[in-house]
Amino acid sequence: MQINASHHRVHEKQPYRTWYHFQPPQNWMNDPNGPMYYKGVYHFFYQYNPYAATFGRHMVWGHSVSYDLINWIHLNHALEPSESYDINGCYSGSITTLPGEKPIIMYTGSDTRKHQIQNLAMPKNLLDPFLREWVKHPQNPVMTPPSGVELDGFRDPTTAWQGSDGKWRVIIGAKNGDEGKALLYHSEDFVNWKLHYNPLYASDSTGMFECPDFFPVYISGTKNGVDTSVQNSSVKHVLKLSYQNKQQEYYLVGEYFPDQEKFIPDPDLGGSCMDLILDHGMFYAGKTFFEYGKNRRILWGWSKECDTTQDDVEKGWAGLQGIPRQVWLDKSGKWLMQWPIEEVEKLRDKHVSIMGEKLVGGSTLEVSGITASQVDVEVLFELPELESAEWLDQSEVDPLLLCSEEYASRSGIIGPFGLLALASEDQAEHTAIFFRIYRAPNRYVCFMCSDQSRSSLRQDLDKTPYGTIFDIDPNLKTISLRSLIDRSIIESFGEKGRICITSRVYPSLAIDKDAHLYVFNNGSQSVVISELNAWTMKKAEFDQE
Ligand code: DQQ
């Protein structure tokens, strides 16, 4: 039975509601759950509070379906608290497709005592193309917190994978104090699960590993994805963990040895590479799925609001999902690449381009002729000789500090250069997404930042700037930036998807027709806009069944 959702009307003037990023009609949404492609239909489930625009005690699994991952039909909730084992919330989980094309949800229930336990649910009718109704398994719960794990720190099952011995394996996120654990369970029948004596991975200072995700990636550098159960010499494995203490998405690339149930992360990347983080901005609880038809692995992630709870209540909603991203292992074998799924390009409408335009130091150029509040923009910058870059003493570098303090407006040598998105005409409001290149002993490094500090004249917002530093090829001639701008979200992809940063912003002037988009260069060396293409984005369709 469907919970009677609150009919709080979403505020009429909604400059921050997105045109093409997924959101339900109203109320609070957080983690993506159980994404899958099944018989021609994409399913997307999500943590949802049907009663309010804030997180609540009775979280349900919202459910929407799509034929293209861009236009969606919202359905009734797939799971709602109803039994003693999930009465305090149906929390995050995943879907595995069992032999005979039978999808099964494993999700965390918060029980009568708020202990976290794992449960199963199956579609009521496999012939329903939208799999609208889900039935909870009679043997729930199938896992309860083992010893050495906190009773409310045992959640978020991954998609399961099957070993060559035919057994299913699944990871459950867990914690004990500051210790995070990726617990591994085995099962012959998906119902009776046995804890493996060692966690697949553990750390001592991260806090809870929320929303783990574990999947193989080809080492050849191809963009093709691979099924979660594949294990052979052509793949490495990625273990993605949402560190609760840091509220950020970390991942490890390494070797998985199923016989010993060991995952050994590759040794330190060395150089100036920081920890591997999926997205340096507001992007959390990510989850991937493999799509057979198009042979790709797709990542979803939740982008939380940075305004106040009061704002959310007034808006009547909170939470967005990033545009789904294709993920693959870079040909270096060291990090993941991410790129918005090609389907988003269907929404591209009015197009403008700039070719071969030199941007001298201190200059700004408007990208006019588009609706700058919802844009897909791709720009390729031609760089000057890297030898001219300024020196950086890396021991003193904190990228976040460097990105802040209106760093984009200060002059350097090669950069800062990039985009001013959602800018007011006088540029008093803008979000600067930019690069700056430095020399370091034996190498060159690049900063990429997304700086919200001037994103709004409003004072009561979280405007923390985001950024990172990464090594670049000393022969690098060009660097690329793509931003998906959508009213209150800017997803940016640097260097063809090597670095991703998602920002949430709430301009007070730069809204609707009053938003502008600029390219800028504050480095003393000129950079050339080798090619820039920008498209106004059409509205995606979100229908309620
Ligand atoms: N959100 C869910 C949990 C998960 C957390 C509850 C991560 O299952 O650990 O809504 O954002």
PDB file of C-alpha atoms in Angstrom, residues 28 30 47-60 88-91:
ATOM      1  CA  TRP A  28      13.638  14.695   0.511  1.00  0.00           C
ATOM      2  CA  ASN A  30      19.232  10.953  -0.794  1.00  0.00           C
ATOM      3  CA  GLN A  47      16.144   6.913  -0.519  1.00  0.00           C
ATOM      4  CA  TYR A  48      13.062   9.042  -0.103  1.00  0.00           C
ATOM      5  CA  ASN A  49      11.123  10.657   2.724  1.00  0.00           C
ATOM      6  CA  PRO A  50       7.515  10.920   1.525  1.00  0.00           C
ATOM      7  CA  TYR A  51       6.566  13.181   4.425  1.00  0.00           C
ATOM      8  CA  ALA A  52       8.984  16.115   4.326  1.00  0.00           C
ATOM      9  CA  ALA A  53      11.868  17.898   2.627  1.00  0.00           C
ATOM     10  CA  THR A  54      14.173  16.719   5.422  1.00  0.00           C
ATOM     11  CA  PHE A  55      15.622  13.298   6.243  1.00  0.00           C
ATOM     12  CA  GLY A  56      13.077  11.251   8.189  1.00  0.00           C
ATOM     13  CA  ARG A  57      12.634   8.192  10.321  1.00  0.00           C
ATOM     14  CA  HIS A  58      10.597   6.226   7.817  1.00  0.00           C
ATOM     15  CA  MET A  59      12.655   6.210   4.670  1.00  0.00           C
ATOM     16  CA  VAL A  60      11.176   4.392   1.685  1.00  0.00           C
ATOM     17  CA  ASN A  88      12.189   2.282  11.282  1.00  0.00           C
ATOM     18  CA  GLY A  89      13.296   2.658   7.695  1.00  0.00           C
ATOM     19  CA  CYS A  90      14.098   0.871   4.446  1.00  0.00           C
ATOM     20  CA  TYR A  91      17.667   2.044   3.959  1.00  0.00           C
TER      21      TYR A  91
END
